[in-house]
Short mmCIF file of C-alpha atoms (C1' of nucleotides) in Angstrom, two decimals:
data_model
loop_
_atom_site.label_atom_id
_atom_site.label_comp_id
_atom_site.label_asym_id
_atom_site.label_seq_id
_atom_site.Cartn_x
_atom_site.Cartn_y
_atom_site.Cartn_z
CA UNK A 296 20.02 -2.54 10.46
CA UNK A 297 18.98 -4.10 14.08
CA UNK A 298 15.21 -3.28 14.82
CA UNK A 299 15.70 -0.03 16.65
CA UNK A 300 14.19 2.48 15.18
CA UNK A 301 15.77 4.28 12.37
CA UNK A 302 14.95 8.31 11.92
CA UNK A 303 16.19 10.81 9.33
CA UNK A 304 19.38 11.48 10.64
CA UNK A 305 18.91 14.98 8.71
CA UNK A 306 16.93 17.11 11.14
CA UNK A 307 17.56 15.98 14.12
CA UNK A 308 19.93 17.41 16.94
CA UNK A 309 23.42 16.55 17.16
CA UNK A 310 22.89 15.54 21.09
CA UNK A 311 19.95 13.13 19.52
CA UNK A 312 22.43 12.12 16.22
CA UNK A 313 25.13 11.37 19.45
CA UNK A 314 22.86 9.44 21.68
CA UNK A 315 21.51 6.93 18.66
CA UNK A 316 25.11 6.60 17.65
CA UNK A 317 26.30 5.27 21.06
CA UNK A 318 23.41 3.53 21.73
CA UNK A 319 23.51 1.31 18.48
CA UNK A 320 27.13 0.56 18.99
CA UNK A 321 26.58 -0.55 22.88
CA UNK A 322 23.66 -2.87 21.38
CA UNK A 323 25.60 -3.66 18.25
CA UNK A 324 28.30 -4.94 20.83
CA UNK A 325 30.67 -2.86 19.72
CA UNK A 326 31.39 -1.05 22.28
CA UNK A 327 31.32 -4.33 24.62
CA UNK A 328 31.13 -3.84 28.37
CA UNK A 329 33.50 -2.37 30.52
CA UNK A 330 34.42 -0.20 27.17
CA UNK A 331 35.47 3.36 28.16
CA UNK A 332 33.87 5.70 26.55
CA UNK A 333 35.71 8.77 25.84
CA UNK A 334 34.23 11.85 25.60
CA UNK A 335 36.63 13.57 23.31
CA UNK A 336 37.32 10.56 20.94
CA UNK A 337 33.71 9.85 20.64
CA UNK A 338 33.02 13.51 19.45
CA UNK A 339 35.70 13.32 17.00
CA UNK A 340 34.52 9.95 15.59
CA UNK A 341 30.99 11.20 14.88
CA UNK A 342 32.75 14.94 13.56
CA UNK A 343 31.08 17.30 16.40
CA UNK A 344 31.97 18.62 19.75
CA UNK A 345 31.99 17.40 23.50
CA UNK A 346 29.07 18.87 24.71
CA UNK A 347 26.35 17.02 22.65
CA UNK A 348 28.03 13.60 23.12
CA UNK A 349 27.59 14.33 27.37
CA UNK A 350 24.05 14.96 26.60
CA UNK A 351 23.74 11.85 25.13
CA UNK A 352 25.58 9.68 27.61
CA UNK A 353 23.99 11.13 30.64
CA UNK A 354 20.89 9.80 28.86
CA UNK A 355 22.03 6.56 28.27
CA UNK A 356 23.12 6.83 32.24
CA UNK A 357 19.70 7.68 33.45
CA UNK A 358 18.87 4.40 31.19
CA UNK A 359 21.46 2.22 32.68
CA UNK A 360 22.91 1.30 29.25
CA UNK A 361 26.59 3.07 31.06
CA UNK A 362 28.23 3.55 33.86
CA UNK A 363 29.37 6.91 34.90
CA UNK A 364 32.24 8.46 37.73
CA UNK A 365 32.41 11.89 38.62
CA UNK A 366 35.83 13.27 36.82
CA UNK A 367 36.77 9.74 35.77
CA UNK A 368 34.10 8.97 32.44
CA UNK A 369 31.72 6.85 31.43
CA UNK A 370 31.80 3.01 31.01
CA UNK A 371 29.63 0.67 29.21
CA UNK A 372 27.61 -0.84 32.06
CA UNK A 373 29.10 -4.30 32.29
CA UNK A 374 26.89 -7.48 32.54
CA UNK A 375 27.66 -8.55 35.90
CA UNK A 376 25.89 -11.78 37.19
CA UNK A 377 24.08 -9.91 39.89
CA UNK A 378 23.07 -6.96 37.43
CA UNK A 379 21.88 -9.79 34.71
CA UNK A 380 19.92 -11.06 37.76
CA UNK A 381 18.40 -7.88 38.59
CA UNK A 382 17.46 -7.03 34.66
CA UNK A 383 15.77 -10.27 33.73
CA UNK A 384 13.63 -10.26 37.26
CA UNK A 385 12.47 -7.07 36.50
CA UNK A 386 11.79 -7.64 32.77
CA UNK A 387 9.69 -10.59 34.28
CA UNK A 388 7.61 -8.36 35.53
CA UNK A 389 7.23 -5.51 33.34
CA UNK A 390 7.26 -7.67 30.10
CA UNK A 391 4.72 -10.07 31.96
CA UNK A 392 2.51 -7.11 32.41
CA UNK A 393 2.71 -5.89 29.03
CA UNK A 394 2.13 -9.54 27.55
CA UNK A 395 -0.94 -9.52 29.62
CA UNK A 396 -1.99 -6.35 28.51
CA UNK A 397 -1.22 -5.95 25.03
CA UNK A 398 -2.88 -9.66 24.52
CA UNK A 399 -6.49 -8.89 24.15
CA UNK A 400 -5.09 -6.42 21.26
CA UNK A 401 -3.17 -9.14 19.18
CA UNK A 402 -5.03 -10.12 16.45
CA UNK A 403 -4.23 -13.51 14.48
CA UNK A 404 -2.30 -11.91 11.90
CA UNK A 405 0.30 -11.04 14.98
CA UNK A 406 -0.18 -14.79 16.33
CA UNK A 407 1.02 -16.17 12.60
CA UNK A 408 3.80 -13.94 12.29
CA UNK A 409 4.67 -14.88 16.18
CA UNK A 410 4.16 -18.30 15.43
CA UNK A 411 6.57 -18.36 12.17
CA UNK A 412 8.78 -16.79 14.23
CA UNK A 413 9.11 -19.23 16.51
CA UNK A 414 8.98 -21.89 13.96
CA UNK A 415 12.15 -20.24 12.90
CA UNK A 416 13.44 -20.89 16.01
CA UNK A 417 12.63 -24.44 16.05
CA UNK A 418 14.60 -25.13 12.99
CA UNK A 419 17.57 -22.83 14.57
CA UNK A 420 17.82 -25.58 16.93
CA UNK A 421 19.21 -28.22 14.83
CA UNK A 422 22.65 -26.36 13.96
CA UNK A 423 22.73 -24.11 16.69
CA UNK A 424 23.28 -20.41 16.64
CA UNK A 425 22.86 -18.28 19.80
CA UNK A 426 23.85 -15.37 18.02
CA UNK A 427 20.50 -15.64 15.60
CA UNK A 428 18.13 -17.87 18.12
CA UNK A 429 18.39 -14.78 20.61
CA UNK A 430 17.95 -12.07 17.60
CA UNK A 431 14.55 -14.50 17.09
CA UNK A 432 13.96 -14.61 20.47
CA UNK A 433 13.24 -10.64 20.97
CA UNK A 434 11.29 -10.99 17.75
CA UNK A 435 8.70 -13.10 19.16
CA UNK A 436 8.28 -11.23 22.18
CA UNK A 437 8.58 -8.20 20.52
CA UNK A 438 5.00 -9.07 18.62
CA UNK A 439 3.31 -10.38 21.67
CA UNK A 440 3.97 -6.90 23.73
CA UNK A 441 4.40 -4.27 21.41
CA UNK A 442 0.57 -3.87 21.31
CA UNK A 443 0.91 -2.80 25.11
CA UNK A 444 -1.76 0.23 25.21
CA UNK A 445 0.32 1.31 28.71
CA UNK A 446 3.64 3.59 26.55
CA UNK A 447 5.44 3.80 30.67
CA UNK A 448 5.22 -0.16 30.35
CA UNK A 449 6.22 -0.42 27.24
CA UNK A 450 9.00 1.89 27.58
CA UNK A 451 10.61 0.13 30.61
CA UNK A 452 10.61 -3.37 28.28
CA UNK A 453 12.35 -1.82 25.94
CA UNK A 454 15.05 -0.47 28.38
CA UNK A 455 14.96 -4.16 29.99
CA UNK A 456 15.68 -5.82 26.70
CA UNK A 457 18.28 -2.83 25.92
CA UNK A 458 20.36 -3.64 28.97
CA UNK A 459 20.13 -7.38 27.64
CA UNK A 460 21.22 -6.59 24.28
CA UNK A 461 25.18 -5.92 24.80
CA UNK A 462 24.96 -9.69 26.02
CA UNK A 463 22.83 -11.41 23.34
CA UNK A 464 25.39 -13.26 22.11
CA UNK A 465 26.07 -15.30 25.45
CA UNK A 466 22.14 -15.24 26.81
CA UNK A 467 21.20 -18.67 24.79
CA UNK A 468 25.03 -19.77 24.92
CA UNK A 469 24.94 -20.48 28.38
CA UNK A 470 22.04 -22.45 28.82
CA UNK A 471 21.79 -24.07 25.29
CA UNK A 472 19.54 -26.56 27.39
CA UNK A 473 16.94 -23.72 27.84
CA UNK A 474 16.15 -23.13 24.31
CA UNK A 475 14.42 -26.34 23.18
CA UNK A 476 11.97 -25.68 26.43
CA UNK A 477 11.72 -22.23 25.26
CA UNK A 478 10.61 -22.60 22.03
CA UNK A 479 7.11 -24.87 23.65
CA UNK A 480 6.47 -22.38 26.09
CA UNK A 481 6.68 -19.40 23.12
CA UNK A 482 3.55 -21.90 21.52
CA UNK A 483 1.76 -22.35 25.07
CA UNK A 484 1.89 -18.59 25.09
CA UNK A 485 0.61 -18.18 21.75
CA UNK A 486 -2.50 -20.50 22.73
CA UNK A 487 -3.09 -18.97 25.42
CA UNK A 488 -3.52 -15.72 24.14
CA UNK A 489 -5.53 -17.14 21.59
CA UNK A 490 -8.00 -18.60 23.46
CA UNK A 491 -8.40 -15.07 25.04
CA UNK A 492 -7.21 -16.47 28.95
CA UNK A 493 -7.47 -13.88 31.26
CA UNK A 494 -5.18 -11.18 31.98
CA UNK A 495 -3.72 -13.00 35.38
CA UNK A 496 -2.83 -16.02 33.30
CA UNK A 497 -1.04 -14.63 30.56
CA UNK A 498 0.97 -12.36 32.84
CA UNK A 499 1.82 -15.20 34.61
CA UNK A 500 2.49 -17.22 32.06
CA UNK A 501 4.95 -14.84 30.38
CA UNK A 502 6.50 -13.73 33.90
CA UNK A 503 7.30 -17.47 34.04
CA UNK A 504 8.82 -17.91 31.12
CA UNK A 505 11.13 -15.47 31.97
CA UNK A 506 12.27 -16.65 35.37
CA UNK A 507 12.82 -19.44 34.00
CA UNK A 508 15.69 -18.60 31.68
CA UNK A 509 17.13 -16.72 34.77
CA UNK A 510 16.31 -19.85 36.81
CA UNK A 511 18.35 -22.04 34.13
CA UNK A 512 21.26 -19.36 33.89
CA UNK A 513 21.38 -19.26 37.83
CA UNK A 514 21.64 -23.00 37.96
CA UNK A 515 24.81 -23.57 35.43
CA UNK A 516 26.42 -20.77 37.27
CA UNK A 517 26.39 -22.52 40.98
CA UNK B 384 12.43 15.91 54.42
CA UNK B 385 11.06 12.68 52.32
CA UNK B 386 13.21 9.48 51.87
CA UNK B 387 15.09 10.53 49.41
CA UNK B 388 18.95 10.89 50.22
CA UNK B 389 20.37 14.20 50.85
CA UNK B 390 24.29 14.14 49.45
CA UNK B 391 26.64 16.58 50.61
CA UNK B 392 26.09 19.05 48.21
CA UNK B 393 29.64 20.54 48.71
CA UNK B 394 31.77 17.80 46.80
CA UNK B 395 28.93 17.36 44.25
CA UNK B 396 29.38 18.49 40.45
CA UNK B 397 27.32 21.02 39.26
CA UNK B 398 25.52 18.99 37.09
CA UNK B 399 24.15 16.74 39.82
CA UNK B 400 23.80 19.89 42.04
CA UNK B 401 20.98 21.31 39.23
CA UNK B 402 19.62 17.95 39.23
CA UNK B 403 18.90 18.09 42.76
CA UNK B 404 17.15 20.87 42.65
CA UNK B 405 14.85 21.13 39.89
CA UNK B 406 14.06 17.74 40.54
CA UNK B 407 13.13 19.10 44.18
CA UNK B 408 11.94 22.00 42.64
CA UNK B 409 8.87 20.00 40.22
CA UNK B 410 8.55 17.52 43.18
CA UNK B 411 7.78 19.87 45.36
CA UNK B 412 5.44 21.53 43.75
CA UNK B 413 7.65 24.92 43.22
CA UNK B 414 7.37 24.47 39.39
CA UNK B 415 4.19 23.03 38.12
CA UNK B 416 2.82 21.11 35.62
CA UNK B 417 3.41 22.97 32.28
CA UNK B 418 5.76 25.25 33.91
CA UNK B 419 8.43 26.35 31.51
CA UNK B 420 11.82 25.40 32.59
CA UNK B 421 14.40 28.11 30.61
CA UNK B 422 17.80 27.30 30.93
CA UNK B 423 19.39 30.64 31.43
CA UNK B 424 17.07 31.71 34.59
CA UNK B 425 17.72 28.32 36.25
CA UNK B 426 21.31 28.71 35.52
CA UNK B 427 21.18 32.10 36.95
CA UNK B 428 19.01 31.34 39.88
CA UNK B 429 21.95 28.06 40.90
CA UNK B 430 24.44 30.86 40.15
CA UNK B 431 26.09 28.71 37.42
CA UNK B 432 26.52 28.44 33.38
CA UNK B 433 23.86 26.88 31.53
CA UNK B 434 25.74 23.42 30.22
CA UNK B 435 25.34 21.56 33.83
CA UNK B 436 21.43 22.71 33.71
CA UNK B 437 21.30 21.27 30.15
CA UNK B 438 22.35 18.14 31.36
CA UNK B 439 20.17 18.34 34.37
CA UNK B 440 17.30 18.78 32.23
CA UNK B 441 18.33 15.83 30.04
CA UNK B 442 18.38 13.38 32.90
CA UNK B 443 15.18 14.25 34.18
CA UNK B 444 13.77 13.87 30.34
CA UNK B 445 15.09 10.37 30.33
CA UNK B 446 13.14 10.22 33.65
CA UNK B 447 10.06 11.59 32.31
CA UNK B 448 9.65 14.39 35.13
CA UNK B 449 10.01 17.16 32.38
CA UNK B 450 9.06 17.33 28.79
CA UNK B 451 12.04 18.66 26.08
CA UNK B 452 11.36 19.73 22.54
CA UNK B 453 13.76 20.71 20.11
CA UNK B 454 14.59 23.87 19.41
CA UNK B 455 11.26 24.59 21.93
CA UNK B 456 12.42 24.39 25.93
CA UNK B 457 11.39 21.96 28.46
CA UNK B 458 8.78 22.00 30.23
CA UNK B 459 7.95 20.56 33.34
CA UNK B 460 5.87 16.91 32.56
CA UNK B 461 1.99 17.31 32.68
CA UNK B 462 -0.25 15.50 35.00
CA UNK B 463 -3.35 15.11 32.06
CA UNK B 464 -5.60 11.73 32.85
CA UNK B 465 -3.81 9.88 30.66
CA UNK B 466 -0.62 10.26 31.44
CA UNK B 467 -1.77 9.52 35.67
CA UNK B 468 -3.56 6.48 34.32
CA UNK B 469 -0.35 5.30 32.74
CA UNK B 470 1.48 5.98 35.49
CA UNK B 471 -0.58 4.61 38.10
CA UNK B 472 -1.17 1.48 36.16
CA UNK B 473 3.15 1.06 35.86
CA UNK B 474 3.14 1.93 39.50
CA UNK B 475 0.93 -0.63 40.91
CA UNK B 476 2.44 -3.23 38.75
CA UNK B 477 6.11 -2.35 39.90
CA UNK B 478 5.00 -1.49 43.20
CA UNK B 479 2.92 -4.35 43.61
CA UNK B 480 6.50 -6.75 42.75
CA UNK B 481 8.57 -4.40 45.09
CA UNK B 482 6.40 -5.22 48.33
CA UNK B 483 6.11 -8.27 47.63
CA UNK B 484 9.71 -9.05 47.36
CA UNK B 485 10.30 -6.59 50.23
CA UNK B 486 7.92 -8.60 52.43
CA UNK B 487 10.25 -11.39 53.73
CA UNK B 488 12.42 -8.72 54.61
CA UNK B 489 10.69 -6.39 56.70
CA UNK B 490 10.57 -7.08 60.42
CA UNK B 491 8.01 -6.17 63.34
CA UNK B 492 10.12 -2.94 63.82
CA UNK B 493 9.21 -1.59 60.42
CA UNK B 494 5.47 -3.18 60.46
CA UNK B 495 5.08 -1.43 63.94
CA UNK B 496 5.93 1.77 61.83
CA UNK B 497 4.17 1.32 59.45
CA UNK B 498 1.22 0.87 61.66
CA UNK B 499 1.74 4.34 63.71
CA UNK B 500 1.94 5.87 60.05
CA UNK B 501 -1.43 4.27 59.19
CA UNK B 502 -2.92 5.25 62.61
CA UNK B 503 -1.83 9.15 61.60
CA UNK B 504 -3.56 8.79 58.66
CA UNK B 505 -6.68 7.07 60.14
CA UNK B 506 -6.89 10.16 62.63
CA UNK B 507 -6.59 12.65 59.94
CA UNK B 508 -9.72 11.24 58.34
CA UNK B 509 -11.57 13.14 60.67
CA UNK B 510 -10.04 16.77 59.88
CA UNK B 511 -8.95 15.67 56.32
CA UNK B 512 -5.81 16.87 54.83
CA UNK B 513 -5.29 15.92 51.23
CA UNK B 514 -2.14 16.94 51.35
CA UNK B 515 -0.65 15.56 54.56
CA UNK B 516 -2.78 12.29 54.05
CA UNK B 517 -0.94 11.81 50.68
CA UNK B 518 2.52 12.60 52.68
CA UNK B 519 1.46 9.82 55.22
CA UNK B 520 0.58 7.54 52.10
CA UNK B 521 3.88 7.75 50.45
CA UNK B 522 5.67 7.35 53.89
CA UNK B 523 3.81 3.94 54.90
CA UNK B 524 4.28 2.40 51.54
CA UNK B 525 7.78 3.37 51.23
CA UNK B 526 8.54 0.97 54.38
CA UNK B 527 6.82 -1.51 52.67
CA UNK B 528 8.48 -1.57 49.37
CA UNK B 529 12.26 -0.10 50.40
CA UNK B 530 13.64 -3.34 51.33
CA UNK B 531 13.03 -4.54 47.76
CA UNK B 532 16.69 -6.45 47.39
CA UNK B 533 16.27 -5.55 43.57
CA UNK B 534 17.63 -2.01 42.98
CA UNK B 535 16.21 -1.58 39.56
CA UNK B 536 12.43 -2.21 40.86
CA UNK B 537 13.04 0.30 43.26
CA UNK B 538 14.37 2.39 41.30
CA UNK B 539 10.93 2.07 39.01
CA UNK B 540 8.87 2.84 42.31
CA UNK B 541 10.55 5.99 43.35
CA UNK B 542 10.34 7.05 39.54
CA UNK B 543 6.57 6.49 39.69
CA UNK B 544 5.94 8.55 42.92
CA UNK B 545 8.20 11.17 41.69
CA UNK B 546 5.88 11.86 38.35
CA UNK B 547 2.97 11.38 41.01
CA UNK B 548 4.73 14.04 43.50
CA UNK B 549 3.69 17.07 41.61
CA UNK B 550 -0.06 16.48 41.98
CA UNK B 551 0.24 14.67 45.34
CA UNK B 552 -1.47 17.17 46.90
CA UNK B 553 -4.54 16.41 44.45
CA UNK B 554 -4.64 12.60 44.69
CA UNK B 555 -6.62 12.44 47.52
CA UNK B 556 -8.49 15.63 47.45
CA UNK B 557 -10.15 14.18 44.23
CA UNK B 558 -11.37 11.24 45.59
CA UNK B 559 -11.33 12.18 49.22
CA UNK B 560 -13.92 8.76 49.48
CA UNK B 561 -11.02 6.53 48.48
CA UNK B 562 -9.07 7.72 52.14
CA UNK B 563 -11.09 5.38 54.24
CA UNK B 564 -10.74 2.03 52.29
CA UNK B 565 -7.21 3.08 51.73
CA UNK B 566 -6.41 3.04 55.58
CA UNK B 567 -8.43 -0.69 56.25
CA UNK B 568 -6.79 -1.46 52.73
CA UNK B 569 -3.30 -0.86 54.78
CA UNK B 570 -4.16 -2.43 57.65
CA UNK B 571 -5.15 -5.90 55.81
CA UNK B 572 -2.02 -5.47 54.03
CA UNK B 573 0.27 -5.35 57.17
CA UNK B 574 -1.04 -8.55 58.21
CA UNK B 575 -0.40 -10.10 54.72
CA UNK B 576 2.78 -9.81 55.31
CA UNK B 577 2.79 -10.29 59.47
CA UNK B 578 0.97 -13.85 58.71
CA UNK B 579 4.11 -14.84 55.69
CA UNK B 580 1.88 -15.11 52.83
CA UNK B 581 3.35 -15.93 49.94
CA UNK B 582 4.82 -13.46 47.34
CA UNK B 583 2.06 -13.93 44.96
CA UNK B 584 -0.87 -13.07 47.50
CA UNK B 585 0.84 -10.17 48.64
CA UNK B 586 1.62 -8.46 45.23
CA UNK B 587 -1.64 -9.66 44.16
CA UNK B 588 -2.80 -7.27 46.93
CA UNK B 589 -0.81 -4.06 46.75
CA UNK B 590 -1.68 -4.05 43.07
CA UNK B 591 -5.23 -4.05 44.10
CA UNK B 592 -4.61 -1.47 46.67
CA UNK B 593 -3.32 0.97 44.07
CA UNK B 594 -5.33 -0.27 40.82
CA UNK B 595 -8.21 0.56 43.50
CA UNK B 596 -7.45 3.84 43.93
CA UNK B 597 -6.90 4.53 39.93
CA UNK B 598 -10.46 2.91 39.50
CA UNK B 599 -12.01 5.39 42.24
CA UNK B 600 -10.11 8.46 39.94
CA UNK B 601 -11.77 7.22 36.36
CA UNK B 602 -15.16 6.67 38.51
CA UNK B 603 -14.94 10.51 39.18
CA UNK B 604 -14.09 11.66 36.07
CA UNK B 605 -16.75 9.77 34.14
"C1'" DG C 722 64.93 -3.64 45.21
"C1'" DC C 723 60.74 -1.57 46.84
"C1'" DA C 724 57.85 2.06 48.25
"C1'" DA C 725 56.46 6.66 48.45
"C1'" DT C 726 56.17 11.01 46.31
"C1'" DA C 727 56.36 14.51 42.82
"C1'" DG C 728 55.57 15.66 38.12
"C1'" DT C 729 53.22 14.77 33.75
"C1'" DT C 730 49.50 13.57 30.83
"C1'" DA C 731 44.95 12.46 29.74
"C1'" DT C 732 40.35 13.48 30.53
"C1'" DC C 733 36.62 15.58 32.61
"C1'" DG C 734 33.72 19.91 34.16
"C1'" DT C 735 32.17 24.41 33.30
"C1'" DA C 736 32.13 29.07 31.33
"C1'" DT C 737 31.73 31.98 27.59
"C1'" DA C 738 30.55 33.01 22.87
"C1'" DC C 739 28.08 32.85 18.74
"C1'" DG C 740 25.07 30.95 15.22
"C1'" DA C 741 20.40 28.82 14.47
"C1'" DT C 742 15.64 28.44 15.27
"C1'" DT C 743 11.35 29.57 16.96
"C1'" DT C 744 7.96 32.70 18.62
"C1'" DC C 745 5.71 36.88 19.15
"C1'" DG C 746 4.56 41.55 17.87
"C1'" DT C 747 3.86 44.95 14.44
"C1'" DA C 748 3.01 46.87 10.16
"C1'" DC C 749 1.27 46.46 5.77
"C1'" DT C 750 -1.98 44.90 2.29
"C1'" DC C 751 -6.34 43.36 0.57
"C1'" DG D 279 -11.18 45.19 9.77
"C1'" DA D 280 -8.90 40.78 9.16
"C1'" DG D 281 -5.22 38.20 7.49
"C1'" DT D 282 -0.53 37.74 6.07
"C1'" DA D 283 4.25 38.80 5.89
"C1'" DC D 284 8.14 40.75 7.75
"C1'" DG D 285 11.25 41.71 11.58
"C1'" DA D 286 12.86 41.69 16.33
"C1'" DA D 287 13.43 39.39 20.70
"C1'" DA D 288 13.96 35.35 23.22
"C1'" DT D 289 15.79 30.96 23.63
"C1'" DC D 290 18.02 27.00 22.26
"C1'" DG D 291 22.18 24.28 20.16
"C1'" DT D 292 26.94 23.73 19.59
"C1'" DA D 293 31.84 25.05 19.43
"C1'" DT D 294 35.80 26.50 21.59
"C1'" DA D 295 38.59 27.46 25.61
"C1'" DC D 296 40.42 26.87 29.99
"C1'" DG D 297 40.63 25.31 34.76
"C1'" DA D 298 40.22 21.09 37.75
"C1'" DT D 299 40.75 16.38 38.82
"C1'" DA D 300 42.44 11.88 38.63
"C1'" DA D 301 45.43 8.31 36.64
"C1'" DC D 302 49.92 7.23 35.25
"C1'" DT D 303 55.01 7.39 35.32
"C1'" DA D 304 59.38 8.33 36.66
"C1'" DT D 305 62.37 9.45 40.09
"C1'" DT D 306 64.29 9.50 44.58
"C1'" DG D 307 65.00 7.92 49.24
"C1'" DC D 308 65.25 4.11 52.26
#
DNA sequence: GCAATAGTTATCGTATACGATTTCGTACTC
DNA sequence: GAGTACGAAATCGTATACGATAACTATTGC
């Protein structure tokens, strides 16, 4: 359904079955923030017991996707203006990093697909949906640092953009301003990587990119 | 013993208590690299059932300290040149943003620390110590980088050290050449961030402080 | 009428138990 | 003598059960 990836639910362990089950529905957004999670309810809903579905969440706790008290339960982790503050500086810098290093890897096949994407997202801004323009949003990152030869790197993107996800709907709906901007600086990106700039650039490039959707966000809010 | 905080282990749920200590356990060296973590000796050893070691284990999966396969056992995460090139590289990239956002925040109390820590370590050049050098080294970068205001990037850094912790005592044993330049590297640091230079310079230097090191591994190993 | 307390309910935390899977050793066959 | 197949031991995975804790509610005293 969403990009995450999908495996053959078959063979794998009921703790694994568990933890992709409550992960897709805290990305889906349907378990929205602040949602308690309920141990018991949630092992009933997927038809196993208790003990795989805590395996699972104190997974998703060690990846910040929820919130979890000591003989109270679990939470989705809620979207807080300080914690969206804290997740997009540090995807600037991790997602800048991989940018920079996946770019020598990205051949022009990825750049066309990147650059359709994006000329998706042009078009998106005539009737405006935040809903899809975000949704196209990961997609063109997604191609420019999924090459990233560094897994650790990669790994902590993903988490980044995770913790992002339960909010995708509202990212682009609160600074509608910031996507016309956005969609240049995706095709500045593109040439630069084409033109083979050097790792600093890039990473800078992309790190500001970032910072500046938190930079926009952070302005509407004060 | 090192920074990291020391809870009252009385109140504490089992779970977190047999976090706490096979996390101390692989950091400290007790289990090793490839060691086989089986759930019913641990749970025997913390005098408790094997669920809240389960979960223990699962947590420090998500962290990447210890490796789980299905069906298999976990076992504790491998230090193989790969995996400490991936790591460093994350490291000096996170690290690298933590310091420099910690600068602004660190006063002459902590540089005047950090200093006597470097001086330790200059000293033990002389009658070297791999593994109390290392010690030193995590102690004067950890006032550098603990007053990162971003939680999340800090959390990243103490993740990174903890996958380094097992083999600390081989870091510098391997390339015992790398000590020196590591000390004056230290020193030139400290006044980065005495003199106010911007963010940029500094984390534009502790990456090069660290990527330095990882270069001086590979040189050995090729 | 309001606040404090006691009782109740919902939920979590952990132990025990058993079935499932893998791994290792041994015996048998070619 | 080497390779393969069978079986036993070790270990994991999950279910069920029960005790512990915290949140909620109702009642009582002021």
């Amino acid at each position: 359904m969403t990009g995450t990836a999908v495996e053959s639910a078959a063979a794998q362990s009921k703790s694994q079955q568990a933890y992709t089950a409550v992960k897709a529905r805290i990305v889906e957004g349907i378990y929205t923030p602040g949602y308690r999670l309920v141990l018991a309810k949630i092992a009933e809903d997927l038809g196993f017991s208790v003990v795989p579905v805590r395996e699972a969440i104190r997974r998703l706790e060690a990846e910040g996707l929820v919130k979890f008290e000591r003989n109270v339960g679990a939470t989705v982790s809620g979207i807080d203006p300080t914690e969206y503050l804290y997740t997009m500086q540090t995807l600037s810098i991790v997602e800048g990093a991989a940018t920079a290093l996946s770019a020598p890897l990205i051949d022009s096949v990825a750049i066309a697909r990147a650059r359709a994407v994006n000329e998706e997202m042009r078009e998106c801004l005539e009737h405006f949906d935040p809903v899809r323009f975000t949704a196209l949003n990961q997609d063109f990152h997604s191609v420019l640092f999924e090459h990233c030869p560094n897994p650790h790197i990669l790994d902590l993107v993903h988490r980044g953009w995770n913790r992002l996800a339960s909010l995708r709907s509202s990212t682009f709906r609160f600074v509608p301003g910031r996507a016309q901007e956005s969609v240049q600086e995706h095709e500045a990106l593109l040439q630069l990587i084409e033109s083979g700039a050097d790792a600093d650039t890039i990473e800078h490039a992309a790190r500001r990119h970032r910072a500046a959707t938190l930079d926009a966000y952070l302005a509407t809010t004060n």
